[in-house]
Short mmCIF file of C-alpha atoms in Angstrom, two decimals:
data_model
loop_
_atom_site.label_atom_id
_atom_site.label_comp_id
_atom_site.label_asym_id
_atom_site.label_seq_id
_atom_site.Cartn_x
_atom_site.Cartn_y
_atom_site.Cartn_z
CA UNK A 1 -12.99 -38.44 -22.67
CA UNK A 2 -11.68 -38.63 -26.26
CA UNK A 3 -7.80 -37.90 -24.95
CA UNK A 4 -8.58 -40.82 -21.96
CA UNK A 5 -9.58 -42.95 -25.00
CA UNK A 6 -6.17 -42.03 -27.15
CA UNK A 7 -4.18 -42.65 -24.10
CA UNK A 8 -5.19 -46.03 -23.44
CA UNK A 9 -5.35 -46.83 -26.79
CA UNK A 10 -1.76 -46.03 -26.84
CA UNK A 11 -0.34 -47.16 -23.52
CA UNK A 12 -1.59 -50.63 -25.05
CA UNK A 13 0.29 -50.41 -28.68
CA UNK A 14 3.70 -48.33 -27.37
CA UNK A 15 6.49 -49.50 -25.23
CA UNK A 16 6.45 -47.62 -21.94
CA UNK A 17 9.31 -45.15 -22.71
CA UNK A 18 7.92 -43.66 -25.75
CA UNK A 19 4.10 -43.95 -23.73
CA UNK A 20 5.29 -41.23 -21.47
CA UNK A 21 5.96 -39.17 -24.30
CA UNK A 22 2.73 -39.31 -25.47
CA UNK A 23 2.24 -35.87 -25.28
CA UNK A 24 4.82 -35.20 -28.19
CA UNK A 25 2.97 -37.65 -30.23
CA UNK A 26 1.22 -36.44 -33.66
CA UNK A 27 -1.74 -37.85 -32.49
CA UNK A 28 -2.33 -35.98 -29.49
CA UNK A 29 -0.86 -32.28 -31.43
CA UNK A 30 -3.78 -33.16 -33.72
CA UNK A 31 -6.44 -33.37 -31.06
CA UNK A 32 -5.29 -30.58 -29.34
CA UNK A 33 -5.72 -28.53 -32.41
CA UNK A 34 -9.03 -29.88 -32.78
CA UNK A 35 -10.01 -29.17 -29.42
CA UNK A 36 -8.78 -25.70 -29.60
CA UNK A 37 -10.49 -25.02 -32.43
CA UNK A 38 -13.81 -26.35 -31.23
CA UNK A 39 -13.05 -23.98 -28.20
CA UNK A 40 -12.51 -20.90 -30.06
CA UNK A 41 -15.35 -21.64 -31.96
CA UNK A 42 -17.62 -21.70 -28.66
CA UNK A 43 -16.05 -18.19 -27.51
CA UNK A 44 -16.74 -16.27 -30.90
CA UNK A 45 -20.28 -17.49 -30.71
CA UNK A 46 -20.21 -15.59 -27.16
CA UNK A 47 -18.49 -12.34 -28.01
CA UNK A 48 -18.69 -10.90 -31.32
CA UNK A 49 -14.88 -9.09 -30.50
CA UNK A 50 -13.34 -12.96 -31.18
CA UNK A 51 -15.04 -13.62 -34.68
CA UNK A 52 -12.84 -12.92 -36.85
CA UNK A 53 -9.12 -13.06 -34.39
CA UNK A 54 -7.04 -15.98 -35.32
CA UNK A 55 -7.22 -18.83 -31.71
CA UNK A 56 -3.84 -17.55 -30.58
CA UNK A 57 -5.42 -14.25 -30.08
CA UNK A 58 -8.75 -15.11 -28.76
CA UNK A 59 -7.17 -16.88 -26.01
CA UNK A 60 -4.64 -14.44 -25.12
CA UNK A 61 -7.40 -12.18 -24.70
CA UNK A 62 -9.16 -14.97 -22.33
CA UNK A 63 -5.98 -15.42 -20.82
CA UNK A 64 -5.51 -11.26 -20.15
CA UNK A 65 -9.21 -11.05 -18.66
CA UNK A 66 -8.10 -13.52 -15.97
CA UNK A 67 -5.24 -11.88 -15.21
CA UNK A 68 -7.41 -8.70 -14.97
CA UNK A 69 -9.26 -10.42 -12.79
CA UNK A 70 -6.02 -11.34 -10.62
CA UNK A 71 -4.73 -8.34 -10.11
CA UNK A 72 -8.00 -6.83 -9.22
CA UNK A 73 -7.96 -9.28 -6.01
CA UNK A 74 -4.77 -9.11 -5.34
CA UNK A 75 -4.21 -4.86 -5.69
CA UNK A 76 -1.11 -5.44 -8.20
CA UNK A 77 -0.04 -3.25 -11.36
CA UNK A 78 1.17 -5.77 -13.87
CA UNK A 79 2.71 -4.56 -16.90
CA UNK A 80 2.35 -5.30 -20.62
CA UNK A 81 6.04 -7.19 -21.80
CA UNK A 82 7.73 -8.48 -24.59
CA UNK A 83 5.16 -9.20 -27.73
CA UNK A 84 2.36 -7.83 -25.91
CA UNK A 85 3.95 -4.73 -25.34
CA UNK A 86 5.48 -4.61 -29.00
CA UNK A 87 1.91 -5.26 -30.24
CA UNK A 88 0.49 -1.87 -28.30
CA UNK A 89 3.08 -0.09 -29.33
CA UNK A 90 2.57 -0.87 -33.25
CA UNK A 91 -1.16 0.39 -32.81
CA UNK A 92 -2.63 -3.29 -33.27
CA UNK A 93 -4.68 -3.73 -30.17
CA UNK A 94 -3.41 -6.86 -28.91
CA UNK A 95 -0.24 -8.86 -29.14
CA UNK A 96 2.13 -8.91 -31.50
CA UNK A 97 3.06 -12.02 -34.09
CA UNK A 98 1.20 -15.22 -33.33
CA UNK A 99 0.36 -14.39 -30.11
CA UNK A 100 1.69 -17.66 -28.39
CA UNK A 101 1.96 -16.30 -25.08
CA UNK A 102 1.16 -13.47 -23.00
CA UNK A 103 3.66 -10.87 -22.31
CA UNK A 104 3.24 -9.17 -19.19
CA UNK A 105 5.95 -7.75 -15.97
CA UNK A 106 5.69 -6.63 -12.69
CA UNK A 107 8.18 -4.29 -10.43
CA UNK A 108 8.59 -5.65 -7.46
CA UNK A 109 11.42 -4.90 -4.53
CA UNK A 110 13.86 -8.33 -4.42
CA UNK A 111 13.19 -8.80 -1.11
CA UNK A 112 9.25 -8.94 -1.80
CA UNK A 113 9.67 -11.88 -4.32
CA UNK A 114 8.58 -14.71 -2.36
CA UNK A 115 5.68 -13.04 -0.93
CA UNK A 116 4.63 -12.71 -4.58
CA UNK A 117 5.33 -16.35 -5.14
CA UNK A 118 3.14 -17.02 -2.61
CA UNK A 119 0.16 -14.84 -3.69
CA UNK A 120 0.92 -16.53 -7.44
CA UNK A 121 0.81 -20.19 -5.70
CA UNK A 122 -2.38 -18.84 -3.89
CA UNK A 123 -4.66 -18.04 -6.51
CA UNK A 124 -3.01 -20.26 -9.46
CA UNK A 125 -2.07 -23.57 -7.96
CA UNK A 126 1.20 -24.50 -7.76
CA UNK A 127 0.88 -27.08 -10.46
CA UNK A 128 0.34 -24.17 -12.87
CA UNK A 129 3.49 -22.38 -12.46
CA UNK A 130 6.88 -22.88 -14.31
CA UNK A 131 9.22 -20.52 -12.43
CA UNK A 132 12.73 -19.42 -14.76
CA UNK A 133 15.79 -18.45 -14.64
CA UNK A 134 16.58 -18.14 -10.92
CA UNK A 135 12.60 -17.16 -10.22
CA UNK A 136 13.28 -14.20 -12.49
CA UNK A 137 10.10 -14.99 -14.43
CA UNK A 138 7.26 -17.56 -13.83
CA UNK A 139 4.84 -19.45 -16.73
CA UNK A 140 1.34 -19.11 -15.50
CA UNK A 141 -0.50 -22.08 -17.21
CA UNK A 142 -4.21 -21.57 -18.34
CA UNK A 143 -4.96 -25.74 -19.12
CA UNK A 144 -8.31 -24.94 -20.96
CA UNK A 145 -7.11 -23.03 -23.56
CA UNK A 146 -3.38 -24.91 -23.43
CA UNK A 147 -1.85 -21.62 -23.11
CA UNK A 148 0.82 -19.63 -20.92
CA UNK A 149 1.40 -16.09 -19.43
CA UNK A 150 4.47 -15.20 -18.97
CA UNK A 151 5.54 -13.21 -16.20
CA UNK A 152 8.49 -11.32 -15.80
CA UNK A 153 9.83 -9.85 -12.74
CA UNK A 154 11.52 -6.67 -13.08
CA UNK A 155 13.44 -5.78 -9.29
CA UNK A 156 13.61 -1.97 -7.97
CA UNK A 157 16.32 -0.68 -6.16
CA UNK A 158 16.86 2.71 -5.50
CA UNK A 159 15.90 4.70 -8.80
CA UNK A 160 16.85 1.26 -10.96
CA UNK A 161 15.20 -1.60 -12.17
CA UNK A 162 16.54 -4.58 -13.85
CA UNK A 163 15.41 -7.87 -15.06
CA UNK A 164 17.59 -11.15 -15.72
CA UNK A 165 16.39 -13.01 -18.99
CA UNK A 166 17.60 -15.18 -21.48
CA UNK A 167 16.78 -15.42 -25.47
CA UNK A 168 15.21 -14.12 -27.26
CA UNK A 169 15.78 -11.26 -24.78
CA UNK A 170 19.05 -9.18 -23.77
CA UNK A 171 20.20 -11.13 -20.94
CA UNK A 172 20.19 -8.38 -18.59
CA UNK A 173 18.16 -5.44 -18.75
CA UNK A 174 18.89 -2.43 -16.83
CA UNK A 175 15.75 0.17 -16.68
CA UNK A 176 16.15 3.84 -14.38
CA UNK A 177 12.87 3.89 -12.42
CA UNK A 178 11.72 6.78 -14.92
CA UNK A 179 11.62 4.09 -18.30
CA UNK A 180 8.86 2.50 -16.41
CA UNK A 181 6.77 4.78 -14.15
CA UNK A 182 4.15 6.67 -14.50
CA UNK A 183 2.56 3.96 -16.09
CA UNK A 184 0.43 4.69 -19.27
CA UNK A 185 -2.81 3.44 -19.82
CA UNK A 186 -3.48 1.60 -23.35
CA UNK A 187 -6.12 -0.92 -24.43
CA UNK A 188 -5.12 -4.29 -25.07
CA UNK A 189 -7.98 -6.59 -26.84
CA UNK A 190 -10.28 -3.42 -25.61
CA UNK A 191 -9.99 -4.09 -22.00
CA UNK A 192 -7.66 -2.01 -20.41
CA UNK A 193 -3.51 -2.12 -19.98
CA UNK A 194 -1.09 -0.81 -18.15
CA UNK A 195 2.35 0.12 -20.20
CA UNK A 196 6.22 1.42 -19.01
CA UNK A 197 6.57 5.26 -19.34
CA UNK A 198 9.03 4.81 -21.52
CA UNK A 199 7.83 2.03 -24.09
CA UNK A 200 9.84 3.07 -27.15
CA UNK A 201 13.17 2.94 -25.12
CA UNK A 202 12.52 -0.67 -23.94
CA UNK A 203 11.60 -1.97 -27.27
CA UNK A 204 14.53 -0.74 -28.85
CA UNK A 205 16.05 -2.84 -25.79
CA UNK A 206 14.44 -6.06 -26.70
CA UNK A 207 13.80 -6.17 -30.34
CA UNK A 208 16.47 -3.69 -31.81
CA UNK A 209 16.31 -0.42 -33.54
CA UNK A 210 12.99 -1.73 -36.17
CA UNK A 211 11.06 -2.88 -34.03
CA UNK A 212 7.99 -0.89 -35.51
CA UNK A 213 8.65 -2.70 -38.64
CA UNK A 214 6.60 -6.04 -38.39
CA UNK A 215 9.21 -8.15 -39.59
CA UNK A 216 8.73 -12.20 -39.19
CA UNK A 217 5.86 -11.02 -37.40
CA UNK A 218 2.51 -10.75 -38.79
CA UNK A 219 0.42 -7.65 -38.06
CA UNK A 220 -2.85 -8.49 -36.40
CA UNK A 221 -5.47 -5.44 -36.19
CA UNK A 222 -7.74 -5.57 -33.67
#
């Protein structure tokens, strides 16, 4: 009600250009903030795990529970990625940095990829998803908590498995099958997680020889 209110008020006093930007506008990032805060608020009154997580956290755990949830239905293995993996690996329970998004992958054969689109579509909505580079990765968007999960696809072939990204990533990254199965089994915001055999390997892939070291990142115990 209060953003239908801000966007009439504003359709009225900005030429039509700048109105379909409104989004950008500091009015709007201010709400937002508001709104998330009020949210997070609600959710650490329900689980005592959220109290004292900064919001970027509490709803990248939200966001993992519903992907839990997804694969469940849907009989997938999906992967912990990027900053979520990074986060496991440092022993903090949850992602690393900020947590602005939600790192996670899935190995899939190339010629299965738009079956898995499909399943995505089915359960998500098409309005939710963002595919990248090529369909090399997808943004699943989670509008309540104005938040993302992105999903990498990693393609098998034979006894390799690659993935084509772009910054802050190498832009190609070449795997053996043996860096990523047998899965291990971690906890991630203490629900469970699925991580590549070989985690240490891929980090060093991604982030660079300190990647254990914090860095710009700040270190979030869970």
């Amino acid at each position: 009600m209060i953003k239908k209110i801000i966007s009439v008020f504003l359709q009225i006093v900005l030429p039509k250009k700048i109105f379909e930007k409104r989004h950008q506008s500091y009015l709007f990032q201010i709400y937002n903030k508001f709104e998330l805060f009020l949210r997070s608020l609600k959710l650490r009154k329900e689980k005592l795990k959220f109290i004292f997580l900064p919001v970027g956290h509490i709803f990248c755990s939200k966001v993992y529970e519903e992907i839990l949830e997804f694969i469940k239905i849907e009989k997938l293995e999906i992967f912990l990625f990027g900053g979520s993996l990074l986060g496991v690996a440092r022993n903090q329970g949850g992602s690393a940095g900020s947590a602005k998004d939600l790192d996670i992958g899935i190995v899939i054969k190339e010629s299965d990829l738009d079956n898995t689109i499909i399943i995505l579509k089915s359960y998500f909505g098409s309005n939710r998803l963002k595919f990248n580079n090529d369909n090399n990765s997808v943004h699943i968007h989670f509008p309540e908590f104005h938040y993302y999960a992105d999903l990498a696809f990693f393609f098998i072939k034979k006894n390799k498995v690659y993935h084509k990204i772009f910054y802050p990533y190498p832009k190609v990254i070449n795997l053996n099958k043996s860096d990523i199965f047998p899965f291990k089994k971690k906890i991630f915001y203490k629900m469970p997680a699925l991580i590549p055999n070989k985690t240490h390997y891929i980090l060093v892939q991604l982030f660079g020889e300190n990647w254990i070291k914090p860095n710009k990142k700040k270190q979030i115990y869970i």
